[in-house]
mmCIF file with all atom_site columns, C-alpha atoms in Angstrom:
data_model
loop_
_atom_site.group_PDB
_atom_site.id
_atom_site.type_symbol
_atom_site.label_atom_id
_atom_site.label_alt_id
_atom_site.label_comp_id
_atom_site.label_asym_id
_atom_site.label_entity_id
_atom_site.label_seq_id
_atom_site.pdbx_PDB_ins_code
_atom_site.Cartn_x
_atom_site.Cartn_y
_atom_site.Cartn_z
_atom_site.occupancy
_atom_site.B_iso_or_equiv
_atom_site.pdbx_formal_charge
_atom_site.auth_seq_id
_atom_site.auth_comp_id
_atom_site.auth_asym_id
_atom_site.auth_atom_id
_atom_site.pdbx_PDB_model_num
ATOM 1   C CA . MET A 1 1   ? 13.581 0.829   12.539  1.00 0.00 ? 1436 MET A CA 1
ATOM 2   C CA . SER A 1 2   ? 15.988 0.788   9.354   1.00 0.00 ? 1437 SER A CA 1
ATOM 3   C CA . SER A 1 3   ? 19.678 2.736   9.316   1.00 0.00 ? 1438 SER A CA 1
ATOM 4   C CA . PRO A 1 4   ? 19.558 6.156   8.147   1.00 0.00 ? 1439 PRO A CA 1
ATOM 5   C CA . SER A 1 5   ? 21.429 5.132   5.138   1.00 0.00 ? 1440 SER A CA 1
ATOM 6   C CA . SER A 1 6   ? 18.437 2.787   4.232   1.00 0.00 ? 1441 SER A CA 1
ATOM 7   C CA . ARG A 1 7   ? 15.633 5.577   3.807   1.00 0.00 ? 1442 ARG A CA 1
ATOM 8   C CA . LEU A 1 8   ? 14.256 8.772   1.817   1.00 0.00 ? 1443 LEU A CA 1
ATOM 9   C CA . VAL A 1 9   ? 14.278 12.392  4.055   1.00 0.00 ? 1444 VAL A CA 1
ATOM 10  C CA . VAL A 1 10  ? 12.120 15.005  2.124   1.00 0.00 ? 1445 VAL A CA 1
ATOM 11  C CA . ASP A 1 11  ? 13.233 17.895  4.236   1.00 0.00 ? 1446 ASP A CA 1
ATOM 12  C CA . ALA A 1 12  ? 11.035 21.606  4.066   1.00 0.00 ? 1447 ALA A CA 1
ATOM 13  C CA . VAL A 1 13  ? 10.488 21.230  0.429   1.00 0.00 ? 1448 VAL A CA 1
ATOM 14  C CA . GLY A 1 14  ? 9.474  24.207  -1.550  1.00 0.00 ? 1449 GLY A CA 1
ATOM 15  C CA . LYS A 1 15  ? 9.298  24.360  -4.938  1.00 0.00 ? 1450 LYS A CA 1
ATOM 16  C CA . ASP A 1 16  ? 8.081  27.768  -6.934  1.00 0.00 ? 1451 ASP A CA 1
ATOM 17  C CA . PHE A 1 17  ? 7.553  28.338  -10.653 1.00 0.00 ? 1452 PHE A CA 1
ATOM 18  C CA . GLY A 1 18  ? 8.033  31.986  -10.885 1.00 0.00 ? 1453 GLY A CA 1
ATOM 19  C CA . TYR A 1 19  ? 5.373  33.275  -8.587  1.00 0.00 ? 1454 TYR A CA 1
ATOM 20  C CA . HIS A 1 20  ? 3.592  30.478  -8.267  1.00 0.00 ? 1455 HIS A CA 1
ATOM 21  C CA . HIS A 1 21  ? 3.967  28.595  -4.959  1.00 0.00 ? 1456 HIS A CA 1
ATOM 22  C CA . VAL A 1 22  ? 3.506  24.880  -6.043  1.00 0.00 ? 1457 VAL A CA 1
ATOM 23  C CA . LEU A 1 23  ? 5.211  23.435  -3.295  1.00 0.00 ? 1458 LEU A CA 1
ATOM 24  C CA . ARG A 1 24  ? 5.915  24.720  0.618   1.00 0.00 ? 1459 ARG A CA 1
ATOM 25  C CA . ASP A 1 25  ? 7.592  23.723  3.774   1.00 0.00 ? 1460 ASP A CA 1
ATOM 26  C CA . VAL A 1 26  ? 7.164  19.917  2.715   1.00 0.00 ? 1461 VAL A CA 1
ATOM 27  C CA . SER A 1 27  ? 8.653  17.125  5.313   1.00 0.00 ? 1462 SER A CA 1
ATOM 28  C CA . PHE A 1 28  ? 8.673  13.588  5.406   1.00 0.00 ? 1463 PHE A CA 1
ATOM 29  C CA . THR A 1 29  ? 10.846 10.293  6.028   1.00 0.00 ? 1464 THR A CA 1
ATOM 30  C CA . VAL A 1 30  ? 9.980  6.831   4.153   1.00 0.00 ? 1465 VAL A CA 1
ATOM 31  C CA . GLU A 1 31  ? 11.796 4.202   6.838   1.00 0.00 ? 1466 GLU A CA 1
ATOM 32  C CA . GLU A 1 32  ? 12.825 1.157   4.279   1.00 0.00 ? 1467 GLU A CA 1
ATOM 33  C CA . GLY A 1 33  ? 9.464  -1.306  3.757   1.00 0.00 ? 1468 GLY A CA 1
ATOM 34  C CA . GLU A 1 34  ? 7.315  1.752   4.565   1.00 0.00 ? 1469 GLU A CA 1
ATOM 35  C CA . TYR A 1 35  ? 4.760  2.664   2.248   1.00 0.00 ? 1470 TYR A CA 1
ATOM 36  C CA . VAL A 1 36  ? 3.251  5.866   1.897   1.00 0.00 ? 1471 VAL A CA 1
ATOM 37  C CA . ALA A 1 37  ? 0.025  7.046   -0.171  1.00 0.00 ? 1472 ALA A CA 1
ATOM 38  C CA . LEU A 1 38  ? 0.667  10.975  -1.620  1.00 0.00 ? 1473 LEU A CA 1
ATOM 39  C CA . MET A 1 39  ? -2.905 12.258  -2.298  1.00 0.00 ? 1474 MET A CA 1
ATOM 40  C CA . GLY A 1 40  ? -4.172 15.327  -3.182  1.00 0.00 ? 1475 GLY A CA 1
ATOM 41  C CA . SER A 1 41  ? -6.059 17.319  -5.785  1.00 0.00 ? 1476 SER A CA 1
ATOM 42  C CA . ASN A 1 42  ? -5.311 18.090  -9.421  1.00 0.00 ? 1477 ASN A CA 1
ATOM 43  C CA . GLY A 1 43  ? -2.261 20.737  -9.162  1.00 0.00 ? 1478 GLY A CA 1
ATOM 44  C CA . ALA A 1 44  ? -1.719 20.211  -5.981  1.00 0.00 ? 1479 ALA A CA 1
ATOM 45  C CA . GLY A 1 45  ? 1.814  19.723  -6.148  1.00 0.00 ? 1480 GLY A CA 1
ATOM 46  C CA . LYS A 1 46  ? 2.161  15.809  -6.141  1.00 0.00 ? 1481 LYS A CA 1
ATOM 47  C CA . THR A 1 47  ? 4.139  15.102  -9.771  1.00 0.00 ? 1482 THR A CA 1
ATOM 48  C CA . THR A 1 48  ? 6.119  17.863  -8.804  1.00 0.00 ? 1483 THR A CA 1
ATOM 49  C CA . LEU A 1 49  ? 7.084  16.186  -5.383  1.00 0.00 ? 1484 LEU A CA 1
ATOM 50  C CA . LEU A 1 50  ? 8.025  12.561  -7.212  1.00 0.00 ? 1485 LEU A CA 1
ATOM 51  C CA . ARG A 1 51  ? 10.235 14.425  -10.021 1.00 0.00 ? 1486 ARG A CA 1
ATOM 52  C CA . MET A 1 52  ? 12.064 15.811  -7.097  1.00 0.00 ? 1487 MET A CA 1
ATOM 53  C CA . ILE A 1 53  ? 12.368 12.901  -5.026  1.00 0.00 ? 1488 ILE A CA 1
ATOM 54  C CA . ALA A 1 54  ? 13.568 11.257  -8.351  1.00 0.00 ? 1489 ALA A CA 1
ATOM 55  C CA . GLY A 1 55  ? 16.217 13.784  -8.508  1.00 0.00 ? 1490 GLY A CA 1
ATOM 56  C CA . LEU A 1 56  ? 14.665 14.680  -12.256 1.00 0.00 ? 1491 LEU A CA 1
ATOM 57  C CA . SER A 1 57  ? 13.990 18.307  -10.505 1.00 0.00 ? 1492 SER A CA 1
ATOM 58  C CA . ARG A 1 58  ? 15.370 20.881  -7.586  1.00 0.00 ? 1493 ARG A CA 1
ATOM 59  C CA . PRO A 1 59  ? 13.403 21.810  -4.596  1.00 0.00 ? 1494 PRO A CA 1
ATOM 60  C CA . THR A 1 60  ? 13.404 25.889  -4.456  1.00 0.00 ? 1495 THR A CA 1
ATOM 61  C CA . ALA A 1 61  ? 13.879 25.400  -0.916  1.00 0.00 ? 1496 ALA A CA 1
ATOM 62  C CA . GLY A 1 62  ? 14.474 22.987  1.298   1.00 0.00 ? 1497 GLY A CA 1
ATOM 63  C CA . ALA A 1 63  ? 16.659 19.205  0.397   1.00 0.00 ? 1498 ALA A CA 1
ATOM 64  C CA . VAL A 1 64  ? 15.669 15.909  -0.660  1.00 0.00 ? 1499 VAL A CA 1
ATOM 65  C CA . SER A 1 65  ? 18.179 13.226  0.482   1.00 0.00 ? 1500 SER A CA 1
ATOM 66  C CA . ILE A 1 66  ? 18.373 9.207   -0.006  1.00 0.00 ? 1501 ILE A CA 1
ATOM 67  C CA . ALA A 1 67  ? 20.717 7.248   1.771   1.00 0.00 ? 1502 ALA A CA 1
ATOM 68  C CA . ASP A 1 68  ? 22.196 10.131  3.585   1.00 0.00 ? 1503 ASP A CA 1
ATOM 69  C CA . VAL A 1 69  ? 22.801 11.934  0.059   1.00 0.00 ? 1504 VAL A CA 1
ATOM 70  C CA . ASP A 1 70  ? 21.821 14.781  -0.500  1.00 0.00 ? 1505 ASP A CA 1
ATOM 71  C CA . LEU A 1 71  ? 20.200 15.024  -4.500  1.00 0.00 ? 1506 LEU A CA 1
ATOM 72  C CA . ARG A 1 72  ? 21.356 18.088  -5.124  1.00 0.00 ? 1507 ARG A CA 1
ATOM 73  C CA . ARG A 1 73  ? 24.760 17.122  -4.458  1.00 0.00 ? 1508 ARG A CA 1
ATOM 74  C CA . ALA A 1 74  ? 24.115 13.854  -5.933  1.00 0.00 ? 1509 ALA A CA 1
ATOM 75  C CA . GLY A 1 75  ? 25.800 12.866  -9.072  1.00 0.00 ? 1510 GLY A CA 1
ATOM 76  C CA . PRO A 1 76  ? 24.288 10.436  -11.902 1.00 0.00 ? 1511 PRO A CA 1
ATOM 77  C CA . GLY A 1 77  ? 25.734 7.703   -9.637  1.00 0.00 ? 1512 GLY A CA 1
ATOM 78  C CA . LEU A 1 78  ? 22.559 7.716   -7.481  1.00 0.00 ? 1513 LEU A CA 1
ATOM 79  C CA . ARG A 1 79  ? 19.956 9.040   -9.919  1.00 0.00 ? 1514 ARG A CA 1
ATOM 80  C CA . ARG A 1 80  ? 21.026 5.322   -11.343 1.00 0.00 ? 1515 ARG A CA 1
ATOM 81  C CA . ARG A 1 81  ? 19.970 3.608   -8.131  1.00 0.00 ? 1516 ARG A CA 1
ATOM 82  C CA . ILE A 1 82  ? 16.455 5.253   -8.761  1.00 0.00 ? 1517 ILE A CA 1
ATOM 83  C CA . GLY A 1 83  ? 13.269 4.042   -10.772 1.00 0.00 ? 1518 GLY A CA 1
ATOM 84  C CA . PHE A 1 84  ? 10.535 6.239   -11.489 1.00 0.00 ? 1519 PHE A CA 1
ATOM 85  C CA . VAL A 1 85  ? 7.033  6.047   -13.343 1.00 0.00 ? 1520 VAL A CA 1
ATOM 86  C CA . SER A 1 86  ? 4.431  8.808   -12.960 1.00 0.00 ? 1521 SER A CA 1
ATOM 87  C CA . HIS A 1 87  ? 1.523  9.328   -15.119 1.00 0.00 ? 1522 HIS A CA 1
ATOM 88  C CA . GLU A 1 88  ? 3.663  10.217  -18.192 1.00 0.00 ? 1523 GLU A CA 1
ATOM 89  C CA . SER A 1 89  ? 5.351  7.331   -19.833 1.00 0.00 ? 1524 SER A CA 1
ATOM 90  C CA . LEU A 1 90  ? 8.569  9.022   -20.869 1.00 0.00 ? 1525 LEU A CA 1
ATOM 91  C CA . LEU A 1 91  ? 8.282  6.618   -23.840 1.00 0.00 ? 1526 LEU A CA 1
ATOM 92  C CA . TYR A 1 92  ? 8.704  8.275   -27.492 1.00 0.00 ? 1527 TYR A CA 1
ATOM 93  C CA . PRO A 1 93  ? 5.834  6.868   -29.644 1.00 0.00 ? 1528 PRO A CA 1
ATOM 94  C CA . GLU A 1 94  ? 7.698  6.381   -33.017 1.00 0.00 ? 1529 GLU A CA 1
ATOM 95  C CA . LEU A 1 95  ? 10.466 3.996   -31.711 1.00 0.00 ? 1530 LEU A CA 1
ATOM 96  C CA . THR A 1 96  ? 9.119  0.492   -30.730 1.00 0.00 ? 1531 THR A CA 1
ATOM 97  C CA . GLY A 1 97  ? 9.126  -1.138  -27.075 1.00 0.00 ? 1532 GLY A CA 1
ATOM 98  C CA . ARG A 1 98  ? 12.385 -2.105  -27.609 1.00 0.00 ? 1533 ARG A CA 1
ATOM 99  C CA . GLU A 1 99  ? 14.228 0.867   -29.525 1.00 0.00 ? 1534 GLU A CA 1
ATOM 100 C CA . ASN A 1 100 ? 12.911 3.045   -26.615 1.00 0.00 ? 1535 ASN A CA 1
ATOM 101 C CA . LEU A 1 101 ? 14.168 0.425   -24.015 1.00 0.00 ? 1536 LEU A CA 1
ATOM 102 C CA . LYS A 1 102 ? 17.691 0.631   -25.890 1.00 0.00 ? 1537 LYS A CA 1
ATOM 103 C CA . PHE A 1 103 ? 17.916 4.238   -25.517 1.00 0.00 ? 1538 PHE A CA 1
ATOM 104 C CA . GLN A 1 104 ? 16.855 4.365   -22.018 1.00 0.00 ? 1539 GLN A CA 1
ATOM 105 C CA . ALA A 1 105 ? 19.789 1.589   -21.349 1.00 0.00 ? 1540 ALA A CA 1
ATOM 106 C CA . GLN A 1 106 ? 22.024 3.871   -23.456 1.00 0.00 ? 1541 GLN A CA 1
ATOM 107 C CA . LEU A 1 107 ? 21.512 6.588   -21.270 1.00 0.00 ? 1542 LEU A CA 1
ATOM 108 C CA . PHE A 1 108 ? 22.135 4.567   -18.301 1.00 0.00 ? 1543 PHE A CA 1
ATOM 109 C CA . GLY A 1 109 ? 25.634 2.989   -19.187 1.00 0.00 ? 1544 GLY A CA 1
ATOM 110 C CA . VAL A 1 110 ? 24.070 -0.700  -19.629 1.00 0.00 ? 1545 VAL A CA 1
ATOM 111 C CA . GLU A 1 111 ? 26.590 -3.022  -20.824 1.00 0.00 ? 1546 GLU A CA 1
ATOM 112 C CA . ASP A 1 112 ? 24.042 -6.430  -21.574 1.00 0.00 ? 1547 ASP A CA 1
ATOM 113 C CA . VAL A 1 113 ? 20.962 -4.697  -22.813 1.00 0.00 ? 1548 VAL A CA 1
ATOM 114 C CA . ASP A 1 114 ? 20.025 -7.515  -24.426 1.00 0.00 ? 1549 ASP A CA 1
ATOM 115 C CA . ARG A 1 115 ? 20.146 -9.765  -21.839 1.00 0.00 ? 1550 ARG A CA 1
ATOM 116 C CA . SER A 1 116 ? 18.543 -6.368  -19.336 1.00 0.00 ? 1551 SER A CA 1
ATOM 117 C CA . ILE A 1 117 ? 15.746 -6.515  -22.171 1.00 0.00 ? 1552 ILE A CA 1
ATOM 118 C CA . ALA A 1 118 ? 14.992 -10.462 -21.993 1.00 0.00 ? 1553 ALA A CA 1
ATOM 119 C CA . ALA A 1 119 ? 14.789 -10.317 -18.128 1.00 0.00 ? 1554 ALA A CA 1
ATOM 120 C CA . LEU A 1 120 ? 12.334 -7.832  -18.276 1.00 0.00 ? 1555 LEU A CA 1
ATOM 121 C CA . ASP A 1 121 ? 10.428 -9.690  -21.165 1.00 0.00 ? 1556 ASP A CA 1
ATOM 122 C CA . GLU A 1 122 ? 10.119 -12.756 -18.593 1.00 0.00 ? 1557 GLU A CA 1
ATOM 123 C CA . LEU A 1 123 ? 9.265  -10.705 -15.626 1.00 0.00 ? 1558 LEU A CA 1
ATOM 124 C CA . LEU A 1 124 ? 6.934  -8.522  -17.494 1.00 0.00 ? 1559 LEU A CA 1
ATOM 125 C CA . ASP A 1 125 ? 5.802  -10.724 -20.537 1.00 0.00 ? 1560 ASP A CA 1
ATOM 126 C CA . LEU A 1 126 ? 6.809  -8.050  -22.622 1.00 0.00 ? 1561 LEU A CA 1
ATOM 127 C CA . ALA A 1 127 ? 7.589  -9.869  -26.433 1.00 0.00 ? 1562 ALA A CA 1
ATOM 128 C CA . PRO A 1 128 ? 4.089  -8.835  -27.820 1.00 0.00 ? 1563 PRO A CA 1
ATOM 129 C CA . ILE A 1 129 ? 5.112  -5.461  -27.702 1.00 0.00 ? 1564 ILE A CA 1
ATOM 130 C CA . LEU A 1 130 ? 8.598  -4.640  -28.089 1.00 0.00 ? 1565 LEU A CA 1
ATOM 131 C CA . ASP A 1 131 ? 8.522  -4.594  -32.006 1.00 0.00 ? 1566 ASP A CA 1
ATOM 132 C CA . ARG A 1 132 ? 5.678  -2.363  -31.961 1.00 0.00 ? 1567 ARG A CA 1
ATOM 133 C CA . GLN A 1 133 ? 5.477  1.253   -31.569 1.00 0.00 ? 1568 GLN A CA 1
ATOM 134 C CA . ALA A 1 134 ? 5.274  2.624   -28.234 1.00 0.00 ? 1569 ALA A CA 1
ATOM 135 C CA . GLY A 1 135 ? 2.514  5.031   -29.969 1.00 0.00 ? 1570 GLY A CA 1
ATOM 136 C CA . VAL A 1 136 ? -0.074 2.402   -30.834 1.00 0.00 ? 1571 VAL A CA 1
ATOM 137 C CA . LEU A 1 137 ? 0.224  0.441   -27.862 1.00 0.00 ? 1572 LEU A CA 1
ATOM 138 C CA . SER A 1 138 ? -2.973 0.708   -25.137 1.00 0.00 ? 1573 SER A CA 1
ATOM 139 C CA . ARG A 1 139 ? -2.377 2.713   -22.045 1.00 0.00 ? 1574 ARG A CA 1
ATOM 140 C CA . GLY A 1 140 ? -2.061 -1.077  -20.115 1.00 0.00 ? 1575 GLY A CA 1
ATOM 141 C CA . ASN A 1 141 ? 0.676  -2.188  -22.700 1.00 0.00 ? 1576 ASN A CA 1
ATOM 142 C CA . ARG A 1 142 ? 2.608  1.521   -22.480 1.00 0.00 ? 1577 ARG A CA 1
ATOM 143 C CA . GLN A 1 143 ? 2.379  0.687   -18.640 1.00 0.00 ? 1578 GLN A CA 1
ATOM 144 C CA . ARG A 1 144 ? 4.055  -2.126  -18.580 1.00 0.00 ? 1579 ARG A CA 1
ATOM 145 C CA . LEU A 1 145 ? 6.653  -0.940  -20.873 1.00 0.00 ? 1580 LEU A CA 1
ATOM 146 C CA . THR A 1 146 ? 7.174  2.199   -19.032 1.00 0.00 ? 1581 THR A CA 1
ATOM 147 C CA . LEU A 1 147 ? 7.562  0.090   -15.759 1.00 0.00 ? 1582 LEU A CA 1
ATOM 148 C CA . ALA A 1 148 ? 10.289 -1.816  -17.938 1.00 0.00 ? 1583 ALA A CA 1
ATOM 149 C CA . ARG A 1 149 ? 11.672 1.366   -19.177 1.00 0.00 ? 1584 ARG A CA 1
ATOM 150 C CA . ALA A 1 150 ? 12.092 2.517   -15.231 1.00 0.00 ? 1585 ALA A CA 1
ATOM 151 C CA . LEU A 1 151 ? 13.950 -0.919  -14.363 1.00 0.00 ? 1586 LEU A CA 1
ATOM 152 C CA . ILE A 1 152 ? 16.169 -1.603  -17.245 1.00 0.00 ? 1587 ILE A CA 1
ATOM 153 C CA . HIS A 1 153 ? 18.757 -0.268  -15.852 1.00 0.00 ? 1588 HIS A CA 1
ATOM 154 C CA . ALA A 1 154 ? 18.329 -2.441  -12.648 1.00 0.00 ? 1589 ALA A CA 1
ATOM 155 C CA . PRO A 1 155 ? 18.353 0.303   -9.979  1.00 0.00 ? 1590 PRO A CA 1
ATOM 156 C CA . ASP A 1 156 ? 19.031 -0.274  -6.721  1.00 0.00 ? 1591 ASP A CA 1
ATOM 157 C CA . ARG A 1 157 ? 16.633 -2.667  -4.591  1.00 0.00 ? 1592 ARG A CA 1
ATOM 158 C CA . LYS A 1 158 ? 16.482 -0.302  -1.746  1.00 0.00 ? 1593 LYS A CA 1
ATOM 159 C CA . SER A 1 159 ? 16.152 3.385   -3.581  1.00 0.00 ? 1594 SER A CA 1
ATOM 160 C CA . THR A 1 160 ? 13.418 1.383   -6.113  1.00 0.00 ? 1595 THR A CA 1
ATOM 161 C CA . ARG A 1 161 ? 11.342 0.402   -2.908  1.00 0.00 ? 1596 ARG A CA 1
ATOM 162 C CA . LEU A 1 162 ? 11.757 4.138   -1.659  1.00 0.00 ? 1597 LEU A CA 1
ATOM 163 C CA . ASN A 1 163 ? 10.564 5.813   -5.211  1.00 0.00 ? 1598 ASN A CA 1
ATOM 164 C CA . SER A 1 164 ? 8.577  3.946   -7.194  1.00 0.00 ? 1599 SER A CA 1
ATOM 165 C CA . SER A 1 165 ? 6.512  0.970   -5.105  1.00 0.00 ? 1600 SER A CA 1
ATOM 166 C CA . HIS A 1 166 ? 5.774  2.638   -2.047  1.00 0.00 ? 1601 HIS A CA 1
ATOM 167 C CA . VAL A 1 167 ? 4.961  6.355   -2.851  1.00 0.00 ? 1602 VAL A CA 1
ATOM 168 C CA . ALA A 1 168 ? 1.273  6.078   -4.426  1.00 0.00 ? 1603 ALA A CA 1
ATOM 169 C CA . LEU A 1 169 ? -0.907 8.616   -6.606  1.00 0.00 ? 1604 LEU A CA 1
ATOM 170 C CA . SER A 1 170 ? -4.349 8.914   -6.126  1.00 0.00 ? 1605 SER A CA 1
#
């Protein structure tokens, strides 16, 4: 069993939008190395839950913690440890792939942006798309660029495992 500091804990989480209850009393723990599939019908709250886990939205009730840190109290340091990819690319379509990555890197204070982009190019074969506008890329190429966007700031290995590769949407 993993230590408490290597896990994701979702504790009695709920999310309301006005009078509309999207999630109610969702609880689970993901230990380091575990895989989780998150499934449900359209509108069930899957993306809302993932946005809360990534620190992009706050729960109306309950708490989400990563590495024993409650995301409500976490500063940008913990959010920097998370790489998040959803069905929305969060890319700016009028910017090139390189410009999108440089912008994201600037938001996270990446020091050697060109080296980071080069490393991601080697990993994801981005060279053919780096200097093309994101809005004209195929869905597959946008997904590769989106993955690079999520990794440009070198999120923590443990947090990355908990927040991107082990939570799958159907």
